[in-house]
Amino acid sequence: MVLLRSIMGVTLLLAGLSSPAVRAEIPDDPATFAAFAERALFAKLADRQVAGAVLIAVKDGQVFHARAYGMADLEAKLPVDIDHTMFPLASITKTFTATAVAQLVMEGRLGLDDPVQRHLSFPLHQGPGRAVTLRDLLTHASGMPDRMIGSSAWDADSLLPLKTYLSDRQPAPLLPPGQFHSYSNYGTALVSGVLEQVTGRDHAALLRDRILSPLGMDNSRFNLPGAAPAADPAAMPARTYEPGPDGRLYPVPVEYSLNIGAAGLQASANDMARYMAAYLEGAAGHDTILMPPSGIGELLRRQGGNPDIGTTLGLIWQRRQVGGTLVVGHSGGERGLSADLRLFPEKGFGYFLAITGNGGFLTGDFLSSFLETYLPDPAPALVPLPDAAQRAASVAGTYQDFRFIDPDPLLMLSMLTEFRLSADDDGVLTLAMPGLYGGTAPRFMETAPDRFSLLPGDNGRRVGRTLSVVRDAAGAVASIHLDIAGYNLSALPQPWYRQAGVKLPLLLVGLGSALAMLVLATVLFARRPALRPGMTVLGLSALSILAFPLWVGLVLAGGSQWDLLYGMGYLGLRPAFVLPWLSAMLLALAVPVLWHRRMQAGPVMRSVLAGGVVLLALYLALLAANGQFVLSIP
C-alpha cells in the first residue's frame, strides 16, 4: 500500500507517455534497423579482437531484430546461438535484484525507506547522518565507497560465505547517506543480504522463482557454485576471452563472484528479449508477469542523481533524457565481456547487446550511434561565463573517484583511479582520465555557475556533456560530478599527501632503500659472523618490503587492473598481502639482536639499522597516507 500511494502520479504519467499522441515509431522497419546495426556494430567487429557477439531488439512486445556473431567457444568451435548461448550479464544483474526488491515492496514485506540494519543479522557500520536505507543502496547513495576486495575468486573453494563477506569486508561510511550518488557493487551485494534475510531464500533461487521462471527465461542461470543449472539443458555459457601478448584471444578463467546481487547472472539473447518485453509492457501501463505497472513505474522513475549531469537514477536503472525521450538502462562489464541493456519506454523499444573478447567501448559507441541516428539531440551553443578563467582555476586540482576512495590492500589502486583537472588561460578545464575510465582527456568550459559543458568536437561517448561542481559554505570545491561509462561518478579533492605524485616517489624511495639495505645486510652477513643473526632478520625484512610491490607487478603482468580491484588470488600469491607486516615484525626482532652486538656492528651497521627503521616508518606512512594499513587478504 505504501508503494501504491507513493507512485499514483507515476502510473498516470506512464499512461500518458504510452498514448498514441506521444508514441513514435523508431526504429520503424526491421530491415532499416538491421542495416544500421551492420554499419554501427557488426562491420566494426571484424577489425577488433572479438570472439562472439549478440544483438537483440524488441518492439511492442515482439522480437524486432536478432543477430548472432562469431563463436561462443573458440576451442570447441561452437557458434553463438540466439536461443541457447548464455552471455554473462555482469552488472546488468543489478536490475534483476532491484526487480525482486520492488516485488517485495509491493507485497508489503519491505519498505524502500526501511533502515537496512532492520533486515540484517550483523551490525552495519554507522557513519555520519541518518541510517542507510534500502533506497540509498538502490540509488548508490549510501555514503559508503565500493568494496570488492574478497568478493571474487577463480576457484569456488576460495569464496567467502556471503554473510561473512558483507559483515567482515564492510567499507567505512565516509559521508551521510543521500549526499551524492557513487556506484557501488558492495551496496548491491548488501541488498542481496537483505533479500536473503527477509525471504529466507538463497538469492539465486529467489530470482529464479520470482523472475526467471515466470518469464520463461529457461536459458539463464547464476554462475555460482551450487546454483541451479539452466532449465534448458541445451543452454551453454559463452566463454569470455582476452587478447594475449601475441594478439591472439585466450579464454579468461571462470570467475565466481559473491556480489551475487550485483553480478553473476548469465542469460541468452531470447531470454533477455522476454525480460525487456515485460518491462516495456509495464511501462506502457499494463499488468505484467513480474508486477503491476505501478511497480515498474517506481523502478524507472527518477529517485536520485548527482546535480546537473545528464544521467539520473531510478532504482538501479540509469536514466537519460535524449531528444526529449526517456532512455533507461544499465551496462555490464568484466574481463573479456562488455554488455549493454537499453529501454525506450515511450517508444516501446529496447535492445540488448553483448560482446566477448576485446570489445572495448563498442557497446557505448553503438548506443551513441543509435541516439545520433534515431534521437538526435544537438549540443547547445556554449557561452562561457565572463570570469570563466578564474573560476576554472579554482576547480583545477587532483580528485579521487569516491567509489575507490575506500582504502584497499593495494595502494596502487588509488593511483589508478586518480583524476586531474587543469585549467588554461581561456577558462577551459581539461580532465585527465586514468586508464580505467578510457584514458581520454575531455575538455569543459563553464557555461553556468559550477556547470561545465563539454567542448564541441570532444568525444562525449565515454564522458557526459556536463561536469558539475559542488562547493562548501566557504566556496571551496567539495566534489565534482560527471557521467562516465553511463554511471554517476563523484570525485573528491585529494590532499597533497594522498596524491600519486607524492605516494609514488615515496614508494620508489622506500623500495630503493630496501634494496640498499638488503645489499648491505648481505655484505655484512658474509664479513662479520657475529652479526649474522641480526643480518638474517634484517635482510628478510628488506626482502619482504621488496616482495609486496613485486607481487602487485606480477598481478598486473599476469592479469589486469581488475585483479587489483577484486583482489583475485588466482596466481596463488595471496600471502604476499602480509609481507609489509612481516617486515615490521622482522625489523622489530632485528633491533634487539643487533643492539646486543652493537660493539661489533660499528658505524656502518648502526647506519643500516637506523636506515631500516626509517624505511619501515616511511613505508607504513605511505600505507597510512593511502588510508589503511595492509590488513586485508582477499
XYZ file of C-alpha atoms in Angstrom:
634
model
C 0.000 0.000 0.000
C 2.844 2.382 0.768
C 4.257 1.852 -2.695
C 0.870 2.275 -4.375
C 0.265 5.603 -2.615
C 3.730 6.874 -3.465
C 3.509 6.198 -7.197
C -0.053 7.046 -8.087
C 1.226 10.005 -10.079
C 3.824 7.860 -11.810
C 1.161 5.493 -13.129
C -0.775 8.406 -14.635
C 2.421 9.733 -16.181
C 3.245 6.390 -17.765
C -0.267 6.107 -19.099
C 0.181 9.490 -20.746
C 3.530 8.525 -22.203
C 2.016 5.433 -23.802
C -0.739 7.331 -25.613
C -0.722 7.363 -29.430
C -0.083 11.135 -29.428
C 3.279 10.608 -27.742
C 4.496 7.322 -29.221
C 6.882 7.455 -32.145
C 7.849 4.612 -34.436
C 11.615 4.392 -34.032
C 13.080 2.300 -35.439
C 10.211 1.887 -37.895
C 11.425 -1.009 -40.030
C 13.402 -4.190 -39.163
C 15.359 -4.098 -42.414
C 16.378 -0.476 -41.885
C 17.466 -1.242 -38.329
C 19.405 -4.293 -39.497
C 21.297 -2.100 -41.976
C 22.005 0.412 -39.216
C 23.271 -2.346 -36.895
C 25.547 -3.636 -39.644
C 27.148 -0.193 -40.085
C 27.271 0.820 -36.430
C 28.337 -2.512 -34.941
C 28.911 -5.675 -36.929
C 31.112 -4.120 -39.613
C 33.423 -2.961 -36.823
C 33.698 -6.335 -35.115
C 35.840 -7.837 -37.863
C 38.542 -5.259 -37.126
C 38.539 -5.990 -33.396
C 39.682 -8.976 -31.343
C 36.145 -10.197 -30.763
C 35.148 -13.815 -30.195
C 31.371 -13.513 -30.306
C 28.515 -11.060 -30.041
C 24.755 -10.911 -29.949
C 22.276 -8.105 -30.563
C 18.556 -8.491 -29.965
C 15.893 -5.793 -30.087
C 12.235 -5.859 -29.100
C 9.387 -3.583 -30.087
C 5.788 -3.637 -28.931
C 6.360 -6.933 -27.149
C 7.868 -8.772 -30.116
C 11.405 -9.541 -31.235
C 12.209 -6.814 -33.743
C 15.766 -7.819 -34.648
C 18.130 -10.619 -33.620
C 21.593 -11.405 -34.849
C 24.373 -13.642 -33.543
C 28.016 -13.176 -34.483
C 31.128 -15.305 -34.086
C 31.843 -18.076 -31.633
C 30.565 -18.801 -28.158
C 33.536 -21.133 -27.657
C 36.561 -20.775 -29.929
C 38.211 -24.010 -28.794
C 35.078 -26.113 -29.261
C 34.098 -24.164 -32.394
C 30.589 -23.526 -31.071
C 28.857 -20.589 -32.776
C 26.824 -18.044 -30.861
C 23.175 -19.057 -30.732
C 20.329 -16.624 -30.033
C 18.371 -19.197 -28.027
C 20.970 -21.178 -26.118
C 24.186 -19.181 -25.719
C 24.174 -17.609 -22.264
C 26.177 -14.388 -22.075
C 27.347 -13.023 -18.723
C 25.247 -10.012 -17.780
C 27.788 -8.653 -15.277
C 26.289 -5.507 -13.689
C 23.037 -5.779 -15.641
C 22.274 -8.374 -12.948
C 21.619 -5.409 -10.636
C 18.372 -4.656 -12.468
C 17.080 -8.146 -11.614
C 17.920 -7.580 -7.951
C 16.063 -4.261 -7.986
C 13.090 -6.005 -9.598
C 12.941 -8.533 -6.757
C 13.058 -5.706 -4.206
C 10.158 -3.924 -5.920
C 8.125 -7.144 -5.830
C 8.665 -7.497 -2.082
C 7.847 -3.827 -1.528
C 4.534 -4.274 -3.314
C 3.822 -7.292 -1.130
C 4.437 -5.188 1.978
C 7.453 -7.230 3.098
C 9.950 -4.436 2.518
C 9.889 -0.648 2.525
C 12.239 1.378 0.386
C 12.856 3.733 3.290
C 13.426 0.952 5.812
C 16.795 1.226 7.571
C 18.932 -1.526 6.094
C 20.012 -2.592 9.579
C 16.428 -3.696 10.277
C 16.855 -6.513 7.762
C 20.387 -7.685 8.593
C 21.589 -10.133 11.230
C 25.003 -8.467 11.600
C 25.824 -4.888 12.608
C 26.191 -2.392 9.795
C 28.784 0.318 10.367
C 27.025 3.595 11.142
C 28.510 6.658 9.524
C 27.601 10.330 9.788
C 23.973 11.344 9.447
C 20.908 9.135 9.390
C 20.771 5.383 8.951
C 21.288 3.904 5.471
C 18.027 2.861 3.798
C 17.230 0.352 1.077
C 16.515 3.250 -1.291
C 20.026 4.562 -0.605
C 21.548 1.247 -1.648
C 19.446 1.055 -4.816
C 20.475 4.582 -5.842
C 24.156 4.178 -4.875
C 23.743 6.886 -2.227
C 24.759 5.030 0.951
C 27.784 7.235 1.675
C 29.987 4.137 1.557
C 32.696 3.668 -1.042
C 32.722 0.476 -3.042
C 34.457 -2.590 -1.592
C 35.122 -5.553 -3.824
C 38.265 -6.950 -2.216
C 37.446 -10.525 -1.314
C 34.275 -10.680 -3.406
C 35.602 -12.819 -6.258
C 37.848 -15.791 -6.831
C 38.881 -18.099 -9.624
C 38.025 -21.211 -7.607
C 34.866 -21.993 -5.671
C 36.692 -23.086 -2.514
C 38.194 -19.620 -2.076
C 34.872 -17.807 -1.911
C 33.783 -16.435 1.426
C 30.200 -17.031 2.582
C 28.065 -14.078 1.522
C 27.249 -13.067 5.098
C 30.937 -13.204 6.059
C 31.900 -11.040 3.113
C 29.174 -8.493 3.836
C 29.930 -8.244 7.531
C 33.734 -8.533 7.560
C 34.569 -6.543 4.416
C 32.328 -3.548 5.026
C 33.712 -0.251 3.760
C 33.738 2.513 6.329
C 30.922 5.038 5.721
C 32.510 8.380 4.904
C 29.575 10.637 4.015
C 25.969 10.989 5.171
C 23.553 8.858 3.135
C 21.875 10.665 0.277
C 24.546 13.347 -0.092
C 25.508 12.141 -3.556
C 25.486 9.028 -5.698
C 28.535 6.860 -6.325
C 28.366 3.448 -7.995
C 28.808 0.580 -5.556
C 28.882 -3.169 -6.125
C 29.125 -3.715 -2.386
C 25.894 -1.765 -1.849
C 24.018 -4.006 -4.264
C 25.551 -7.113 -2.676
C 24.202 -5.780 0.614
C 20.754 -5.754 -0.992
C 21.314 -9.488 -1.595
C 21.867 -9.902 2.118
C 18.604 -8.084 2.839
C 16.665 -10.242 0.361
C 18.061 -13.459 1.792
C 17.345 -12.354 5.367
C 13.771 -11.287 4.617
C 12.781 -14.282 2.471
C 14.971 -16.995 3.962
C 15.871 -17.957 0.402
C 19.174 -18.105 -1.415
C 19.453 -15.076 -3.699
C 19.941 -17.113 -6.884
C 16.949 -19.328 -6.100
C 14.871 -16.275 -5.214
C 15.495 -14.587 -8.571
C 14.852 -17.829 -10.422
C 11.492 -18.326 -8.722
C 10.375 -14.707 -8.953
C 11.785 -13.549 -12.297
C 13.483 -16.152 -14.488
C 10.905 -18.944 -14.281
C 7.780 -16.733 -14.572
C 9.224 -15.058 -17.669
C 10.232 -18.369 -19.232
C 13.923 -17.480 -19.081
C 14.913 -21.140 -19.250
C 18.321 -20.412 -20.735
C 19.537 -18.331 -17.797
C 21.434 -19.174 -14.606
C 23.796 -17.784 -11.988
C 27.472 -18.524 -12.387
C 27.938 -19.507 -8.763
C 28.955 -22.788 -7.115
C 25.851 -24.716 -6.129
C 23.466 -22.584 -8.199
C 20.852 -24.483 -10.177
C 21.602 -25.071 -13.859
C 19.531 -23.501 -16.585
C 16.135 -25.112 -17.064
C 17.023 -25.875 -20.676
C 19.814 -28.496 -20.738
C 20.893 -27.186 -24.159
C 21.893 -23.825 -22.672
C 25.641 -23.224 -22.830
C 27.623 -20.310 -21.396
C 29.652 -18.178 -23.763
C 33.351 -18.194 -22.920
C 34.999 -14.838 -22.403
C 38.353 -14.017 -23.955
C 41.163 -11.506 -23.652
C 43.995 -10.801 -26.106
C 47.434 -12.086 -25.189
C 50.833 -10.514 -25.955
C 50.806 -12.238 -29.346
C 47.457 -10.686 -30.268
C 45.531 -13.950 -30.078
C 42.461 -14.400 -27.899
C 42.839 -16.543 -24.790
C 39.996 -17.724 -22.525
C 39.534 -15.918 -19.232
C 39.372 -18.294 -16.250
C 35.880 -18.767 -14.857
C 35.238 -16.162 -12.186
C 32.998 -16.770 -9.198
C 31.574 -13.702 -7.522
C 29.990 -13.143 -4.135
C 28.416 -9.914 -5.399
C 25.507 -12.035 -6.495
C 23.067 -9.152 -6.359
C 25.440 -7.057 -8.436
C 26.735 -9.564 -10.994
C 26.867 -13.237 -11.904
C 23.718 -13.835 -13.944
C 24.020 -15.410 -17.403
C 21.233 -15.241 -19.976
C 20.551 -15.953 -23.625
C 19.538 -13.213 -26.036
C 15.981 -14.525 -26.335
C 15.662 -14.651 -22.556
C 16.737 -11.006 -22.386
C 14.074 -10.216 -25.001
C 11.461 -11.637 -22.599
C 12.855 -9.515 -19.780
C 12.801 -6.337 -21.877
C 9.292 -7.022 -23.148
C 7.976 -7.378 -19.590
C 9.467 -4.047 -18.550
C 8.196 -2.247 -21.629
C 4.743 -3.717 -21.114
C 4.686 -2.436 -17.545
C 5.979 0.976 -18.604
C 3.097 1.154 -21.077
C 0.661 0.807 -18.183
C -0.196 -2.900 -18.493
C -0.035 -5.647 -15.903
C 2.970 -7.919 -16.308
C 4.002 -11.326 -15.047
C 6.530 -9.580 -12.833
C 4.303 -6.978 -11.150
C 1.629 -4.337 -11.816
C 2.658 -1.289 -13.866
C 2.949 0.813 -10.711
C 5.895 -1.320 -9.633
C 7.667 -0.849 -12.964
C 6.963 2.861 -12.662
C 8.616 3.014 -9.266
C 11.686 1.219 -10.588
C 12.088 3.569 -13.552
C 11.054 6.949 -12.133
C 13.732 9.364 -11.003
C 14.861 8.518 -7.478
C 18.116 10.439 -7.408
C 21.104 11.658 -9.318
C 24.016 13.993 -8.892
C 23.474 17.695 -9.595
C 23.362 18.995 -13.153
C 24.584 15.949 -15.061
C 22.749 14.011 -17.715
C 22.339 10.626 -16.037
C 19.804 10.324 -13.243
C 18.816 7.219 -11.325
C 15.746 5.119 -10.786
C 16.098 2.087 -8.553
C 19.389 0.837 -10.033
C 18.197 1.775 -13.539
C 20.134 4.637 -15.158
C 18.046 7.325 -16.856
C 18.747 9.920 -19.538
C 16.606 12.338 -21.499
C 17.795 12.358 -25.114
C 15.974 14.291 -27.814
C 13.052 14.687 -25.415
C 12.810 10.906 -24.924
C 13.496 8.882 -21.785
C 16.242 6.265 -22.106
C 16.760 3.809 -19.248
C 19.249 1.012 -18.995
C 22.352 -0.468 -17.479
C 25.708 -1.592 -18.785
C 27.823 -4.525 -17.651
C 31.470 -5.389 -17.973
C 34.011 -7.878 -16.747
C 37.212 -9.346 -18.092
C 36.596 -10.278 -21.707
C 32.980 -9.062 -21.791
C 31.052 -5.864 -22.437
C 27.250 -5.743 -22.423
C 24.510 -3.127 -22.557
C 20.753 -3.101 -21.999
C 18.714 -0.081 -23.110
C 14.975 0.543 -22.946
C 12.994 3.363 -24.538
C 9.723 3.118 -22.584
C 7.954 5.883 -24.506
C 8.714 4.085 -27.767
C 8.019 0.505 -26.714
C 11.537 -0.369 -27.880
C 14.620 -1.903 -26.274
C 17.807 -3.745 -27.140
C 20.412 -5.973 -25.505
C 23.985 -6.190 -26.783
C 26.828 -8.401 -25.519
C 30.352 -8.819 -26.876
C 33.054 -11.251 -25.778
C 36.709 -10.570 -26.444
C 38.310 -7.165 -26.720
C 35.085 -5.249 -27.298
C 36.400 -2.134 -25.595
C 33.891 0.695 -25.793
C 31.918 -0.744 -28.721
C 28.735 -1.101 -26.660
C 28.893 2.565 -25.690
C 29.739 3.578 -29.236
C 26.732 1.618 -30.518
C 24.443 3.424 -28.065
C 25.834 6.781 -29.177
C 25.313 5.891 -32.825
C 21.761 4.765 -32.075
C 20.939 8.011 -30.290
C 22.524 10.129 -33.019
C 20.522 8.262 -35.653
C 17.121 7.904 -34.012
C 17.066 10.555 -31.263
C 19.307 13.380 -32.450
C 19.905 15.849 -29.653
C 22.192 18.667 -30.842
C 24.531 20.073 -28.221
C 23.518 23.595 -27.157
C 25.699 26.553 -28.099
C 28.302 27.242 -25.422
C 28.548 30.728 -23.946
C 31.316 30.917 -21.320
C 30.874 32.964 -18.165
C 32.739 36.284 -18.036
C 35.052 35.169 -15.206
C 35.497 31.623 -16.580
C 39.292 31.632 -16.264
C 39.332 32.463 -12.558
C 36.535 30.056 -11.748
C 38.158 27.247 -13.716
C 41.416 27.815 -11.844
C 39.548 27.345 -8.564
C 38.383 23.909 -9.712
C 41.746 22.673 -11.008
C 43.362 20.005 -8.862
C 43.597 16.302 -8.158
C 40.493 14.242 -7.410
C 39.780 10.680 -6.384
C 36.752 8.702 -7.541
C 34.696 8.263 -4.360
C 33.875 4.741 -5.454
C 37.524 3.731 -4.986
C 38.488 6.153 -2.248
C 37.979 3.411 0.310
C 41.406 2.179 1.374
C 42.307 -1.137 -0.153
C 45.173 -3.540 0.458
C 46.854 -2.475 -2.766
C 47.929 1.135 -2.581
C 48.424 1.076 -6.346
C 44.644 1.120 -6.897
C 44.261 4.664 -5.603
C 46.906 5.762 -8.094
C 44.974 4.110 -10.942
C 41.721 5.956 -10.163
C 43.003 9.497 -9.736
C 41.675 12.337 -11.894
C 43.480 15.576 -12.625
C 41.771 18.793 -13.708
C 43.911 21.516 -15.226
C 42.785 24.983 -16.311
C 44.188 27.135 -19.112
C 44.087 30.913 -19.506
C 40.851 30.713 -21.507
C 38.974 29.027 -18.674
C 38.972 25.600 -20.310
C 39.212 22.642 -17.923
C 40.977 19.521 -19.187
C 40.097 16.311 -17.367
C 42.937 13.772 -17.450
C 41.148 10.441 -17.092
C 43.036 7.337 -15.898
C 43.152 4.199 -17.994
C 40.365 2.513 -16.049
C 38.000 5.131 -17.479
C 39.244 5.193 -21.049
C 42.392 7.299 -20.726
C 40.970 10.265 -22.653
C 41.275 13.982 -21.853
C 37.915 15.709 -22.446
C 37.711 19.497 -22.165
C 34.999 21.553 -20.474
C 34.051 25.222 -20.195
C 31.842 26.806 -17.540
C 28.557 27.931 -19.108
C 26.535 28.290 -15.895
C 27.691 28.696 -12.294
C 29.570 25.498 -11.374
C 28.319 23.772 -14.516
C 30.972 22.964 -17.135
C 29.914 21.838 -20.611
C 31.889 19.534 -22.913
C 33.531 21.427 -25.743
C 32.307 20.665 -29.283
C 34.420 18.069 -31.017
C 35.425 16.256 -27.844
C 34.277 12.659 -27.541
C 31.079 12.653 -25.497
C 30.577 8.911 -25.806
C 32.752 7.992 -22.834
C 32.104 11.041 -20.696
C 28.873 13.008 -20.462
C 28.320 16.520 -21.711
C 28.382 18.102 -18.263
C 30.782 18.283 -15.333
C 29.222 19.824 -12.236
C 30.918 21.228 -9.153
C 29.599 21.325 -5.593
C 31.175 23.836 -3.201
C 31.127 24.063 0.574
C 29.992 27.072 2.593
C 33.405 28.689 2.203
C 33.286 28.385 -1.587
C 35.896 25.616 -1.833
C 35.237 22.658 -4.139
C 33.691 19.819 -2.128
C 33.104 17.388 -5.013
C 32.846 17.088 -8.782
C 30.304 15.005 -10.671
C 30.058 13.698 -14.226
C 28.912 10.770 -16.358
C 31.500 8.144 -17.174
C 30.535 4.907 -18.915
C 26.879 5.626 -18.170
C 27.016 5.923 -14.404
C 27.139 8.782 -11.935
C 30.738 9.433 -10.950
C 31.553 11.534 -7.907
C 35.104 12.552 -7.048
C 36.540 14.304 -4.006
C 39.543 16.652 -3.862
C 42.655 14.872 -2.663
C 45.094 16.391 -0.155
C 48.670 16.552 -1.348
C 49.845 13.632 0.796
C 47.347 11.226 -0.803
C 48.159 12.091 -4.398
C 50.064 9.753 -6.676
C 52.664 12.473 -7.178
C 53.604 12.062 -3.518
C 52.935 8.385 -2.942
C 54.776 7.107 -5.992
C 58.101 8.857 -5.189
C 57.785 7.709 -1.567
C 57.229 4.188 -2.766
C 60.220 4.329 -5.098
C 62.475 5.809 -2.400
C 61.305 3.135 0.019
C 61.966 0.365 -2.454
C 65.398 1.770 -3.300
C 66.255 1.964 0.387
C 65.062 -1.586 0.934
C 67.258 -2.774 -1.913
C 70.285 -0.953 -0.493
C 69.578 -2.360 2.961
C 69.343 -5.860 1.522
C 72.691 -5.494 -0.238
C 74.414 -4.130 2.871
C 72.894 -6.833 5.053
C 74.202 -9.475 2.647
C 77.704 -7.987 2.655
C 77.865 -7.690 6.449
C 76.452 -11.200 6.835
C 79.393 -12.520 4.805
C 82.096 -10.408 6.522
C 81.046 -10.328 10.184
C 79.927 -13.698 11.544
C 78.906 -12.183 14.902
C 76.243 -10.129 13.145
C 74.725 -12.942 11.127
C 71.598 -13.489 13.285
C 70.683 -9.832 13.078
C 71.656 -9.582 9.424
C 69.422 -12.528 8.584
C 66.267 -10.986 10.005
C 67.197 -7.531 8.721
C 67.694 -8.881 5.194
C 64.415 -10.761 5.339
C 62.715 -7.577 6.460
C 64.046 -5.692 3.441
C 63.185 -8.613 1.168
C 59.561 -8.653 2.336
C 59.229 -4.931 1.613
C 60.517 -5.526 -1.911
C 58.326 -8.570 -2.452
C 54.988 -6.864 -1.906
C 55.122 -4.380 -4.813
C 56.760 -7.100 -6.873
C 53.652 -9.196 -6.282
C 51.498 -6.254 -7.396
C 53.542 -6.094 -10.584
C 53.046 -9.809 -11.169
C 49.299 -9.414 -10.828
C 49.276 -6.588 -13.345
C 51.505 -8.512 -15.739
C 49.520 -11.745 -15.399
C 46.046 -10.230 -15.425
C 44.761 -6.675 -15.415
C 43.971 -3.757 -13.178
C 40.715 -5.531 -12.373
C 42.716 -8.072 -10.408
C 43.794 -5.222 -8.181
C 40.191 -4.130 -7.906
C 38.757 -7.501 -6.977
C 41.800 -8.870 -5.164
C 41.669 -12.131 -7.046
C 44.288 -14.621 -5.907
C 44.466 -16.838 -8.957
C 48.266 -16.517 -9.048
C 48.428 -18.325 -5.713
C 50.254 -15.439 -4.029
C 47.683 -14.246 -1.513
C 50.157 -14.494 1.415
C 52.007 -11.576 -0.195
C 49.439 -9.291 1.431
C 51.014 -9.935 4.837
C 54.562 -9.111 3.705
C 54.616 -5.490 4.964
C 53.567 -6.690 8.397
C 56.122 -9.480 8.261
C 58.717 -6.809 7.547
C 57.666 -4.879 10.637
C 57.930 -7.969 12.838
C 61.307 -8.965 11.447
C 62.729 -5.486 11.839
C 61.481 -5.370 15.429
C 63.270 -8.676 16.020
C 66.470 -7.425 14.376
C 66.775 -4.343 16.596
C 67.485 -6.116 19.934
C 69.731 -8.700 18.264
C 71.856 -6.062 16.597
C 71.798 -3.800 19.662
C 73.260 -6.650 21.658
C 76.091 -6.815 19.091
C 76.410 -3.071 18.672
C 80.131 -3.019 19.512
C 80.867 -5.418 16.641
C 78.489 -3.601 14.345
C 80.356 -0.347 14.038
C 79.002 2.863 12.493
C 78.110 1.250 9.167
C 75.847 -1.292 10.819
C 74.255 1.266 13.052
C 73.537 3.345 9.953
C 71.990 0.350 8.242
C 69.810 -0.344 11.264
C 68.776 3.278 11.548
C 68.000 3.257 7.825
C 65.855 0.171 8.259
C 63.821 1.843 10.984
C 63.390 4.960 8.844
C 62.488 2.817 5.848
C 59.814 0.915 7.727
C 58.389 4.149 9.113
C 58.343 5.587 5.587
C 56.636 2.531 4.169
C 53.977 2.439 6.873
C 53.468 6.199 6.466
C 52.879 5.606 2.778
C 50.261 2.977 3.550
C 48.706 5.276 6.133
C 48.559 8.078 3.554
C 46.608 5.658 1.409
C 44.201 5.456 4.314
C 44.761 1.980 5.685
C 47.497 -0.423 6.655
C 47.709 -3.675 4.746
C 45.431 -5.911 6.760
C 43.010 -7.459 4.305
C 43.792 -10.679 2.493
C 41.361 -11.259 -0.409
